[in-house]
Amino acid sequence: MNNILARRRARAAQRGSVSVVVALSLIALLAFTAIAVDVGYLMFSQRRLQAATDAAALAGATDLWTQSWATASSDAQSYAAGQTTSTSNTLPGSVTVTSTSIQGLKLASVTLPYAQAVSGYNGIQVTQQASVPTFFARAIGIKSATVSATSKAGAGGGTQAAQYNVMIILDTTASMNSTDSNCKNAKGVAQTRETCAKAGALQLLTGLTNAGDNVGLMVFPPMTSTYNFSCSKTQPGTAGSYSAIPSGASSTLGAYQISSPASGYLTSSGAANTSSGLVQALGGGSCSGLAANGGLGTFYGDAITQAQSALSTLSASQSPPGQNVIVLLSDGDASSSTKQLGSTFSSTYNQECQTAINDSAAAKNAGTLVYTVAYIGGESASATCSDGSDSLSPCATMASIATGSAYFFSDTCSNAAGGTASLNSIFKQITYTLTKPRLIPGSAA
């Protein structure tokens, strides 16, 4: 009997021990659950804060190239976490932003030069901190925790995803056959200005996309007949004057255009399509490309007008219309005589540079972005235009033709905000202005 009672008391003691273990286990489990809930909420809040910080950096970077720093920083602030506007990036309930820092950056690693950006910066960094309330940690006196996020973005010039319609205008006057000691091939041999110009324009093509961007090519002086470039065809000679209408054409458009704006200049892998007439014209095919035939002095005003006409016709057929772009490459020195100008343009003598500025203004007023590349090639950048008594200098003219300072590039002109650079580098910069800003590593400098 005593043995039975002893065994019952032992089993009761064991049940009591198990109950204590279970109770302690439940407490530990609840503690771990509480920690998991608080840590999970912290991690979720940090991810939301990082997303808002990324959005703020990209919003500011979009403005760096063409807007003031005040506008860029204001737009970055409007996309930061904790804002009450419709563009806000809200945070989880009760999470509050405690600080937001927006800093402009001058980065060597970003293709677009900060000196040429209207804002004065080519990068932006946004750093934010937020206070996150705890739930279960309050029991041990921890009422909140701090999370932070930092994002850095590099400038781009494109602000929308619309397709681009680009017309490149290349100077093919005799001066483009001069050798440029600043432009050498892989073997170190100096190339002609025309060769360098074509290589630069080819750089622009390979920086665009297959997503519908259209690119065409015009040259000046005008040609004797309409012509779509092909390595298998002979390039026409130069027309007798800038007023001449080529054979088989109803206007002077065909005298300048050797490749109408279209896609197909890239392969599916993004490389230059060597079967494209445009690529061949720029020396990317089986021949050296178009030649600088010369024969007339420089008068680029009508080429700008004809480029705008071709682009307007194309964009009018698109829904929605693409963004029209003109890229003019020239030494900027209008030099045609009255005879070379011909009957239509003879009255512009002494004001050929100003005429080009006026023609560009009409294109810009229609919404076209105009880039100019003043390729002086080592010659004087301060001399006045050669068309009689014109007081404008080539550098000043090319700057005025451009949409704004951020759209003016040069290898020589000191008034180009981004300083001087090689043609290949210049066209790479132009390509980046036609792309969107992007997030960059925090270590970028």
CSV table of C-alpha atoms in Angstrom, one decimal:
chain,number,residue,atom,x,y,z
A,1,MET,CA,0.0,0.0,0.0
A,2,ASN,CA,2.8,2.3,0.9
A,3,ASN,CA,4.5,1.5,-2.4
A,4,ILE,CA,1.4,2.4,-4.4
A,5,LEU,CA,1.1,5.7,-2.6
A,6,ALA,CA,4.8,6.5,-3.3
A,7,ARG,CA,4.4,5.8,-7.0
A,8,ARG,CA,1.3,8.0,-7.2
A,9,ARG,CA,3.2,10.8,-5.4
A,10,ALA,CA,6.2,10.4,-7.9
A,11,ARG,CA,3.9,10.6,-10.9
A,12,ALA,CA,2.2,13.7,-9.5
A,13,ALA,CA,5.6,15.3,-9.0
A,14,GLN,CA,6.6,14.4,-12.6
A,15,ARG,CA,3.3,16.0,-13.9
A,16,GLY,CA,4.1,19.1,-11.9
A,17,SER,CA,7.6,19.3,-13.5
A,18,VAL,CA,6.3,18.9,-17.0
A,19,SER,CA,3.8,21.7,-16.4
A,20,VAL,CA,6.6,24.0,-15.3
A,21,VAL,CA,8.7,23.1,-18.4
A,22,VAL,CA,5.7,23.7,-20.7
A,23,ALA,CA,5.0,27.0,-19.0
A,24,LEU,CA,8.6,28.1,-19.4
A,25,SER,CA,8.7,26.9,-23.0
A,26,LEU,CA,5.6,28.9,-23.8
A,27,ILE,CA,7.1,32.0,-22.2
A,28,ALA,CA,10.3,31.5,-24.3
A,29,LEU,CA,8.2,30.9,-27.5
A,30,LEU,CA,6.2,34.0,-26.9
A,31,ALA,CA,9.4,35.9,-26.3
A,32,PHE,CA,10.9,34.7,-29.6
A,33,THR,CA,7.6,35.5,-31.4
A,34,ALA,CA,7.6,39.0,-30.0
A,35,ILE,CA,11.2,39.5,-31.1
A,36,ALA,CA,10.3,38.1,-34.6
A,37,VAL,CA,7.3,40.5,-34.9
A,38,ASP,CA,9.4,43.5,-33.9
A,39,VAL,CA,12.4,42.6,-36.1
A,40,GLY,CA,10.1,41.8,-39.1
A,41,TYR,CA,8.4,45.1,-38.8
A,42,LEU,CA,11.7,46.9,-38.6
A,43,MET,CA,12.9,45.1,-41.8
A,44,PHE,CA,9.7,45.8,-43.6
A,45,SER,CA,9.9,49.5,-42.6
A,46,GLN,CA,13.5,49.7,-43.8
A,47,ARG,CA,12.6,48.2,-47.2
A,48,ARG,CA,9.8,50.8,-47.6
A,49,LEU,CA,12.2,53.6,-46.6
A,50,GLN,CA,14.8,52.4,-49.1
A,51,ALA,CA,12.3,52.3,-51.9
A,52,ALA,CA,11.2,55.8,-51.1
A,53,THR,CA,14.8,57.0,-50.9
A,54,ASP,CA,15.6,55.4,-54.3
A,55,ALA,CA,12.6,57.1,-55.8
A,56,ALA,CA,13.7,60.5,-54.4
A,57,ALA,CA,17.2,60.1,-55.8
A,58,LEU,CA,15.9,59.2,-59.3
A,59,ALA,CA,13.4,62.1,-59.2
A,60,GLY,CA,16.2,64.5,-58.4
A,61,ALA,CA,18.6,63.0,-60.9
A,62,THR,CA,16.1,63.4,-63.7
A,63,ASP,CA,16.4,67.2,-63.3
A,64,LEU,CA,20.2,67.5,-62.8
A,65,TRP,CA,21.0,67.9,-66.5
A,66,THR,CA,18.5,70.6,-67.5
A,67,GLN,CA,17.1,72.1,-64.3
A,68,SER,CA,18.5,74.2,-61.4
A,69,TRP,CA,19.7,72.5,-58.3
A,70,ALA,CA,16.8,74.1,-56.4
A,71,THR,CA,14.3,72.3,-58.7
A,72,ALA,CA,16.2,69.0,-58.5
A,73,SER,CA,16.4,69.0,-54.8
A,74,SER,CA,12.8,70.1,-54.4
A,75,ASP,CA,11.6,67.2,-56.7
A,76,ALA,CA,13.8,64.8,-54.8
A,77,GLN,CA,12.2,65.9,-51.6
A,78,SER,CA,8.7,65.5,-53.0
A,79,TYR,CA,9.4,61.8,-53.7
A,80,ALA,CA,11.1,61.2,-50.3
A,81,ALA,CA,9.3,59.1,-47.6
A,82,GLY,CA,6.9,60.8,-45.3
A,83,GLN,CA,5.6,63.4,-47.7
A,84,THR,CA,1.9,64.3,-47.8
A,85,THR,CA,1.7,65.0,-51.5
A,86,SER,CA,0.1,62.7,-54.2
A,87,THR,CA,3.6,61.7,-55.2
A,88,SER,CA,4.5,60.6,-51.7
A,89,ASN,CA,6.0,57.2,-50.8
A,90,THR,CA,4.1,56.4,-47.6
A,91,LEU,CA,5.6,54.4,-44.8
A,92,PRO,CA,3.9,51.8,-42.5
A,93,GLY,CA,1.6,53.1,-39.8
A,94,SER,CA,3.2,55.1,-37.0
A,95,VAL,CA,6.7,55.0,-38.7
A,96,THR,CA,7.9,58.6,-38.9
A,97,VAL,CA,10.8,60.2,-40.9
A,98,THR,CA,13.2,61.9,-38.5
A,99,SER,CA,15.7,63.3,-41.1
A,100,THR,CA,16.2,63.7,-44.8
A,101,SER,CA,19.4,64.8,-46.4
A,102,ILE,CA,19.7,65.6,-50.1
A,103,GLN,CA,23.2,66.3,-51.5
A,104,GLY,CA,24.4,67.2,-55.0
A,105,LEU,CA,27.4,65.3,-56.2
A,106,LYS,CA,30.2,66.0,-58.7
A,107,LEU,CA,31.1,62.6,-59.9
A,108,ALA,CA,33.9,61.6,-62.2
A,109,SER,CA,32.4,58.2,-62.8
A,110,VAL,CA,29.2,59.6,-64.4
A,111,THR,CA,29.3,60.1,-68.2
A,112,LEU,CA,27.5,63.4,-68.2
A,113,PRO,CA,30.0,66.1,-66.9
A,114,TYR,CA,28.8,68.0,-63.9
A,115,ALA,CA,30.2,71.3,-65.3
A,116,GLN,CA,27.8,71.1,-68.2
A,117,ALA,CA,24.7,70.2,-66.1
A,118,VAL,CA,22.5,73.2,-65.5
A,119,SER,CA,22.3,72.2,-61.8
A,120,GLY,CA,26.0,72.1,-61.5
A,121,TYR,CA,25.9,68.4,-60.4
A,122,ASN,CA,25.8,65.1,-62.2
A,123,GLY,CA,24.8,63.0,-59.3
A,124,ILE,CA,22.6,63.1,-56.2
A,125,GLN,CA,22.6,61.3,-52.9
A,126,VAL,CA,19.5,61.0,-50.6
A,127,THR,CA,19.8,59.7,-47.0
A,128,GLN,CA,16.8,59.2,-44.8
A,129,GLN,CA,16.2,58.0,-41.2
A,130,ALA,CA,13.0,56.9,-39.6
A,131,SER,CA,11.7,56.0,-36.2
A,132,VAL,CA,9.9,52.6,-36.0
A,133,PRO,CA,7.7,51.9,-33.0
A,134,THR,CA,8.0,48.5,-31.3
A,135,PHE,CA,5.2,46.3,-30.1
A,136,PHE,CA,6.5,43.7,-27.6
A,137,ALA,CA,9.9,45.2,-26.9
A,138,ARG,CA,8.1,47.9,-25.0
A,139,ALA,CA,7.8,45.4,-22.2
A,140,ILE,CA,11.6,45.7,-21.6
A,141,GLY,CA,11.7,49.5,-22.2
A,142,ILE,CA,12.5,49.7,-26.0
A,143,LYS,CA,9.7,51.8,-27.4
A,144,SER,CA,11.2,52.4,-30.9
A,145,ALA,CA,14.2,51.7,-33.1
A,146,THR,CA,15.8,53.7,-36.0
A,147,VAL,CA,16.2,52.5,-39.6
A,148,SER,CA,18.1,54.3,-42.3
A,149,ALA,CA,18.5,54.2,-46.1
A,150,THR,CA,20.9,55.9,-48.6
A,151,SER,CA,20.6,56.0,-52.3
A,152,LYS,CA,22.8,57.6,-55.0
A,153,ALA,CA,21.7,58.3,-58.6
A,154,GLY,CA,23.6,59.5,-61.7
A,155,ALA,CA,22.2,62.1,-64.1
A,156,GLY,CA,20.5,61.3,-67.3
A,157,GLY,CA,18.8,63.7,-69.7
A,158,GLY,CA,15.7,61.7,-70.8
A,159,THR,CA,12.5,62.4,-68.7
A,160,GLN,CA,10.1,60.2,-70.6
A,161,ALA,CA,10.0,56.8,-72.3
A,162,ALA,CA,8.8,58.1,-75.7
A,163,GLN,CA,10.7,57.1,-78.7
A,164,TYR,CA,13.2,59.5,-80.2
A,165,ASN,CA,13.4,60.7,-83.8
A,166,VAL,CA,17.0,61.8,-84.3
A,167,MET,CA,18.5,63.6,-87.3
A,168,ILE,CA,22.3,63.9,-87.4
A,169,ILE,CA,23.6,66.7,-89.6
A,170,LEU,CA,27.3,66.3,-90.5
A,171,ASP,CA,29.6,68.9,-92.1
A,172,THR,CA,31.1,67.5,-95.3
A,173,THR,CA,32.8,70.6,-96.5
A,174,ALA,CA,36.4,70.4,-97.6
A,175,SER,CA,37.8,71.6,-94.2
A,176,MET,CA,36.6,68.2,-92.7
A,177,ASN,CA,39.3,66.5,-94.7
A,178,SER,CA,41.9,68.2,-92.5
A,179,THR,CA,43.8,65.9,-90.1
A,180,ASP,CA,43.1,66.3,-86.4
A,181,SER,CA,46.1,65.4,-84.2
A,182,ASN,CA,43.7,65.0,-81.3
A,183,CYS,CA,41.9,62.2,-83.0
A,184,LYS,CA,43.9,59.1,-83.6
A,185,ASN,CA,43.1,55.5,-84.5
A,186,ALA,CA,44.2,52.4,-82.5
A,187,LYS,CA,47.6,52.5,-84.1
A,188,GLY,CA,48.1,56.1,-83.0
A,189,VAL,CA,47.7,57.6,-86.5
A,190,ALA,CA,45.9,61.0,-86.7
A,191,GLN,CA,42.6,60.8,-88.5
A,192,THR,CA,40.7,63.4,-90.6
A,193,ARG,CA,37.9,65.4,-88.9
A,194,GLU,CA,35.4,63.6,-91.1
A,195,THR,CA,36.5,60.2,-90.0
A,196,CYS,CA,36.4,61.3,-86.4
A,197,ALA,CA,32.9,62.8,-86.9
A,198,LYS,CA,31.6,59.6,-88.4
A,199,ALA,CA,33.0,57.4,-85.6
A,200,GLY,CA,31.4,59.7,-83.0
A,201,ALA,CA,28.0,59.5,-84.7
A,202,LEU,CA,28.4,55.7,-84.8
A,203,GLN,CA,28.9,55.9,-81.1
A,204,LEU,CA,25.6,57.7,-80.8
A,205,LEU,CA,23.8,54.9,-82.7
A,206,THR,CA,25.1,52.1,-80.5
A,207,GLY,CA,24.0,54.0,-77.4
A,208,LEU,CA,20.3,54.2,-78.5
A,209,THR,CA,17.8,51.3,-78.4
A,210,ASN,CA,15.9,48.9,-80.6
A,211,ALA,CA,12.7,50.1,-78.9
A,212,GLY,CA,11.6,52.2,-81.8
A,213,ASP,CA,14.1,55.1,-81.8
A,214,ASN,CA,14.5,56.4,-85.4
A,215,VAL,CA,17.8,58.0,-86.6
A,216,GLY,CA,18.5,59.6,-90.0
A,217,LEU,CA,21.5,61.4,-91.5
A,218,MET,CA,21.9,64.6,-93.4
A,219,VAL,CA,25.0,66.3,-94.8
A,220,PHE,CA,25.9,69.7,-96.1
A,221,PRO,CA,26.8,71.0,-98.7
A,222,PRO,CA,23.8,69.7,-100.7
A,223,MET,CA,24.3,67.0,-103.3
A,224,THR,CA,23.5,67.1,-107.0
A,225,SER,CA,20.8,64.3,-106.7
A,226,THR,CA,18.8,62.5,-104.2
A,227,TYR,CA,20.7,59.6,-102.6
A,228,ASN,CA,20.3,56.9,-100.0
A,229,PHE,CA,23.8,55.9,-98.9
A,230,SER,CA,25.1,52.4,-99.8
A,231,CYS,CA,28.6,51.1,-100.0
A,232,SER,CA,27.6,49.7,-103.4
A,233,LYS,CA,26.6,53.1,-104.8
A,234,THR,CA,28.7,56.1,-105.9
A,235,GLN,CA,28.1,59.1,-103.7
A,236,PRO,CA,26.8,62.1,-105.8
A,237,GLY,CA,28.9,65.2,-106.2
A,238,THR,CA,28.2,68.6,-104.6
A,239,ALA,CA,25.4,70.8,-106.0
A,240,GLY,CA,26.3,74.1,-107.7
A,241,SER,CA,24.9,76.2,-104.9
A,242,TYR,CA,22.9,75.9,-101.6
A,243,SER,CA,19.8,76.9,-103.6
A,244,ALA,CA,20.0,74.1,-106.1
A,245,ILE,CA,17.2,71.5,-106.1
A,246,PRO,CA,18.6,68.0,-106.9
A,247,SER,CA,17.5,65.9,-109.8
A,248,GLY,CA,14.2,64.1,-109.2
A,249,ALA,CA,13.3,66.2,-106.1
A,250,SER,CA,10.6,68.7,-105.5
A,251,SER,CA,12.4,70.4,-102.7
A,252,THR,CA,16.0,70.7,-101.3
A,253,LEU,CA,15.3,68.0,-98.7
A,254,GLY,CA,16.7,65.3,-100.9
A,255,ALA,CA,19.9,67.3,-101.5
A,256,TYR,CA,20.8,67.0,-97.8
A,257,GLN,CA,19.3,63.7,-96.7
A,258,ILE,CA,21.3,60.5,-97.3
A,259,SER,CA,19.4,58.3,-94.8
A,260,SER,CA,15.8,59.0,-93.7
A,261,PRO,CA,15.0,58.7,-90.0
A,262,ALA,CA,14.2,55.0,-89.3
A,263,SER,CA,15.1,52.1,-87.1
A,264,GLY,CA,17.1,49.0,-88.2
A,265,TYR,CA,20.5,50.5,-87.5
A,266,LEU,CA,21.1,48.0,-84.7
A,267,THR,CA,21.0,44.2,-84.6
A,268,SER,CA,18.9,42.3,-82.1
A,269,SER,CA,22.0,42.1,-79.8
A,270,GLY,CA,22.4,45.9,-79.9
A,271,ALA,CA,25.5,46.0,-82.2
A,272,ALA,CA,25.6,48.3,-85.3
A,273,ASN,CA,23.8,46.6,-88.2
A,274,THR,CA,26.3,46.7,-91.0
A,275,SER,CA,23.6,46.2,-93.7
A,276,SER,CA,22.0,49.5,-92.6
A,277,GLY,CA,22.7,52.4,-95.0
A,278,LEU,CA,23.0,54.7,-92.1
A,279,VAL,CA,25.7,52.5,-90.4
A,280,GLN,CA,27.5,52.2,-93.7
A,281,ALA,CA,27.5,55.9,-94.2
A,282,LEU,CA,29.2,56.3,-90.9
A,283,GLY,CA,31.9,53.9,-91.8
A,284,GLY,CA,30.5,50.9,-89.9
A,285,GLY,CA,30.1,48.7,-93.0
A,286,SER,CA,32.3,47.3,-95.7
A,287,CYS,CA,33.5,50.8,-96.9
A,288,SER,CA,34.9,53.9,-95.2
A,289,GLY,CA,31.5,55.7,-95.4
A,290,LEU,CA,30.5,59.0,-96.8
A,291,ALA,CA,33.2,61.4,-98.1
A,292,ALA,CA,33.6,65.1,-97.4
A,293,ASN,CA,33.3,66.2,-101.0
A,294,GLY,CA,33.4,69.9,-100.3
A,295,GLY,CA,32.9,72.2,-103.2
A,296,LEU,CA,30.9,74.9,-101.4
A,297,GLY,CA,31.6,76.9,-98.3
A,298,THR,CA,29.7,76.3,-95.0
A,299,PHE,CA,26.0,77.3,-94.8
A,300,TYR,CA,24.1,75.1,-92.3
A,301,GLY,CA,20.9,77.1,-91.9
A,302,ASP,CA,18.9,75.3,-94.6
A,303,ALA,CA,20.1,71.9,-93.4
A,304,ILE,CA,18.6,72.6,-90.0
A,305,THR,CA,15.3,73.6,-91.7
A,306,GLN,CA,15.2,70.5,-93.9
A,307,ALA,CA,16.0,68.3,-90.9
A,308,GLN,CA,13.2,69.8,-88.9
A,309,SER,CA,10.9,69.2,-91.9
A,310,ALA,CA,11.8,65.5,-92.1
A,311,LEU,CA,11.3,65.0,-88.4
A,312,SER,CA,8.0,66.9,-88.3
A,313,THR,CA,6.7,64.7,-91.0
A,314,LEU,CA,7.7,61.6,-89.2
A,315,SER,CA,6.4,62.6,-85.7
A,316,ALA,CA,3.1,63.7,-87.2
A,317,SER,CA,2.5,60.0,-88.3
A,318,GLN,CA,3.3,58.6,-84.8
A,319,SER,CA,0.8,58.1,-82.0
A,320,PRO,CA,1.9,59.4,-79.6
A,321,PRO,CA,4.5,61.6,-81.4
A,322,GLY,CA,8.1,60.9,-80.7
A,323,GLN,CA,10.6,63.4,-79.4
A,324,ASN,CA,12.3,65.1,-82.3
A,325,VAL,CA,16.1,65.7,-82.0
A,326,ILE,CA,18.6,67.4,-84.2
A,327,VAL,CA,22.4,66.8,-83.7
A,328,LEU,CA,24.4,69.3,-85.7
A,329,LEU,CA,28.2,68.8,-86.1
A,330,SER,CA,30.2,71.5,-87.7
A,331,ASP,CA,33.1,73.8,-87.2
A,332,GLY,CA,30.5,76.5,-86.9
A,333,ASP,CA,32.1,78.9,-89.3
A,334,ALA,CA,29.6,80.0,-92.0
A,335,SER,CA,31.8,80.9,-95.0
A,336,SER,CA,29.7,80.7,-98.2
A,337,SER,CA,30.0,83.4,-100.8
A,338,THR,CA,26.9,84.9,-102.4
A,339,LYS,CA,27.4,82.8,-105.5
A,340,GLN,CA,27.7,79.6,-103.4
A,341,LEU,CA,24.5,80.5,-101.5
A,342,GLY,CA,22.6,80.8,-104.8
A,343,SER,CA,19.5,82.8,-105.6
A,344,THR,CA,17.4,81.5,-102.7
A,345,PHE,CA,19.9,82.3,-99.9
A,346,SER,CA,22.1,85.0,-101.3
A,347,SER,CA,20.4,87.6,-99.2
A,348,THR,CA,21.7,85.9,-96.1
A,349,TYR,CA,25.3,86.8,-96.9
A,350,ASN,CA,26.9,88.7,-93.9
A,351,GLN,CA,24.3,87.0,-91.6
A,352,GLU,CA,24.6,83.3,-92.4
A,353,CYS,CA,25.4,82.5,-88.7
A,354,GLN,CA,22.4,84.5,-87.5
A,355,THR,CA,20.2,82.8,-90.1
A,356,ALA,CA,21.2,79.4,-88.7
A,357,ILE,CA,20.3,80.6,-85.2
A,358,ASN,CA,16.9,81.8,-86.5
A,359,ASP,CA,16.3,78.5,-88.3
A,360,SER,CA,17.1,76.6,-85.2
A,361,ALA,CA,14.8,78.8,-83.1
A,362,ALA,CA,11.9,77.7,-85.4
A,363,ALA,CA,12.8,74.0,-84.7
A,364,LYS,CA,13.1,74.6,-81.0
A,365,ASN,CA,9.8,76.4,-80.9
A,366,ALA,CA,8.2,73.3,-82.4
A,367,GLY,CA,9.5,71.2,-79.5
A,368,THR,CA,12.7,69.8,-81.2
A,369,LEU,CA,15.8,69.4,-79.0
A,370,VAL,CA,18.8,70.8,-80.8
A,371,TYR,CA,22.3,69.6,-79.9
A,372,THR,CA,25.3,71.2,-81.4
A,373,VAL,CA,28.9,69.9,-81.6
A,374,ALA,CA,31.4,72.7,-82.5
A,375,TYR,CA,34.2,70.7,-84.0
A,376,ILE,CA,36.9,73.3,-84.4
A,377,GLY,CA,39.7,70.8,-84.7
A,378,GLY,CA,42.4,73.0,-83.2
A,379,GLU,CA,41.6,76.1,-85.2
A,380,SER,CA,40.9,79.5,-83.7
A,381,ALA,CA,37.7,79.5,-81.6
A,382,SER,CA,37.6,83.3,-81.3
A,383,ALA,CA,37.6,84.4,-84.9
A,384,THR,CA,34.4,85.8,-86.4
A,385,CYS,CA,32.4,83.9,-89.0
A,386,SER,CA,33.8,84.2,-92.5
A,387,ASP,CA,30.6,85.3,-94.2
A,388,GLY,CA,31.5,88.9,-94.9
A,389,SER,CA,31.2,91.3,-92.0
A,390,ASP,CA,29.3,88.9,-89.6
A,391,SER,CA,30.3,89.7,-86.0
A,392,LEU,CA,29.3,86.3,-84.6
A,393,SER,CA,32.0,83.8,-83.8
A,394,PRO,CA,31.6,80.1,-84.7
A,395,CYS,CA,31.6,79.1,-81.0
A,396,ALA,CA,28.9,81.7,-80.1
A,397,THR,CA,26.8,80.7,-83.1
A,398,MET,CA,26.9,77.0,-82.2
A,399,ALA,CA,26.0,77.8,-78.6
A,400,SER,CA,23.0,79.8,-79.7
A,401,ILE,CA,21.8,77.2,-82.2
A,402,ALA,CA,21.6,74.6,-79.3
A,403,THR,CA,18.6,74.3,-77.1
A,404,GLY,CA,20.6,75.5,-74.1
A,405,SER,CA,24.0,75.3,-72.5
A,406,ALA,CA,23.5,71.6,-71.6
A,407,TYR,CA,23.1,70.8,-75.3
A,408,PHE,CA,26.2,72.6,-76.6
A,409,PHE,CA,29.4,70.5,-76.9
A,410,SER,CA,32.8,71.2,-78.4
A,411,ASP,CA,36.4,69.9,-78.7
A,412,THR,CA,37.7,73.5,-78.5
A,413,CYS,CA,35.2,76.2,-77.6
A,414,SER,CA,35.8,77.5,-74.1
A,415,ASN,CA,32.1,78.6,-73.8
A,416,ALA,CA,31.0,74.9,-73.9
A,417,ALA,CA,29.9,74.5,-70.3
A,418,GLY,CA,31.3,70.9,-70.2
A,419,GLY,CA,34.7,71.9,-71.4
A,420,THR,CA,36.5,70.4,-74.4
A,421,ALA,CA,36.4,66.7,-75.2
A,422,SER,CA,37.0,64.2,-78.0
A,423,LEU,CA,34.2,63.6,-80.5
A,424,ASN,CA,33.8,60.0,-79.3
A,425,SER,CA,33.4,61.2,-75.8
A,426,ILE,CA,31.0,64.0,-76.8
A,427,PHE,CA,28.7,61.7,-78.7
A,428,LYS,CA,28.7,59.3,-75.7
A,429,GLN,CA,27.6,62.2,-73.5
A,430,ILE,CA,24.8,63.1,-76.0
A,431,THR,CA,23.7,59.5,-75.9
A,432,TYR,CA,23.4,59.6,-72.2
A,433,THR,CA,21.3,62.8,-72.3
A,434,LEU,CA,18.8,60.7,-74.3
A,435,THR,CA,18.6,58.1,-71.5
A,436,LYS,CA,17.0,58.1,-68.1
A,437,PRO,CA,18.9,58.6,-64.9
A,438,ARG,CA,19.9,55.5,-63.0
A,439,LEU,CA,20.8,54.3,-59.5
A,440,ILE,CA,24.5,53.9,-59.0
A,441,PRO,CA,26.6,52.1,-56.4
A,442,GLY,CA,27.2,54.0,-53.2
A,443,SER,CA,30.9,53.7,-53.7
A,444,ALA,CA,30.7,55.7,-57.0
A,445,ALA,CA,32.9,58.8,-57.0
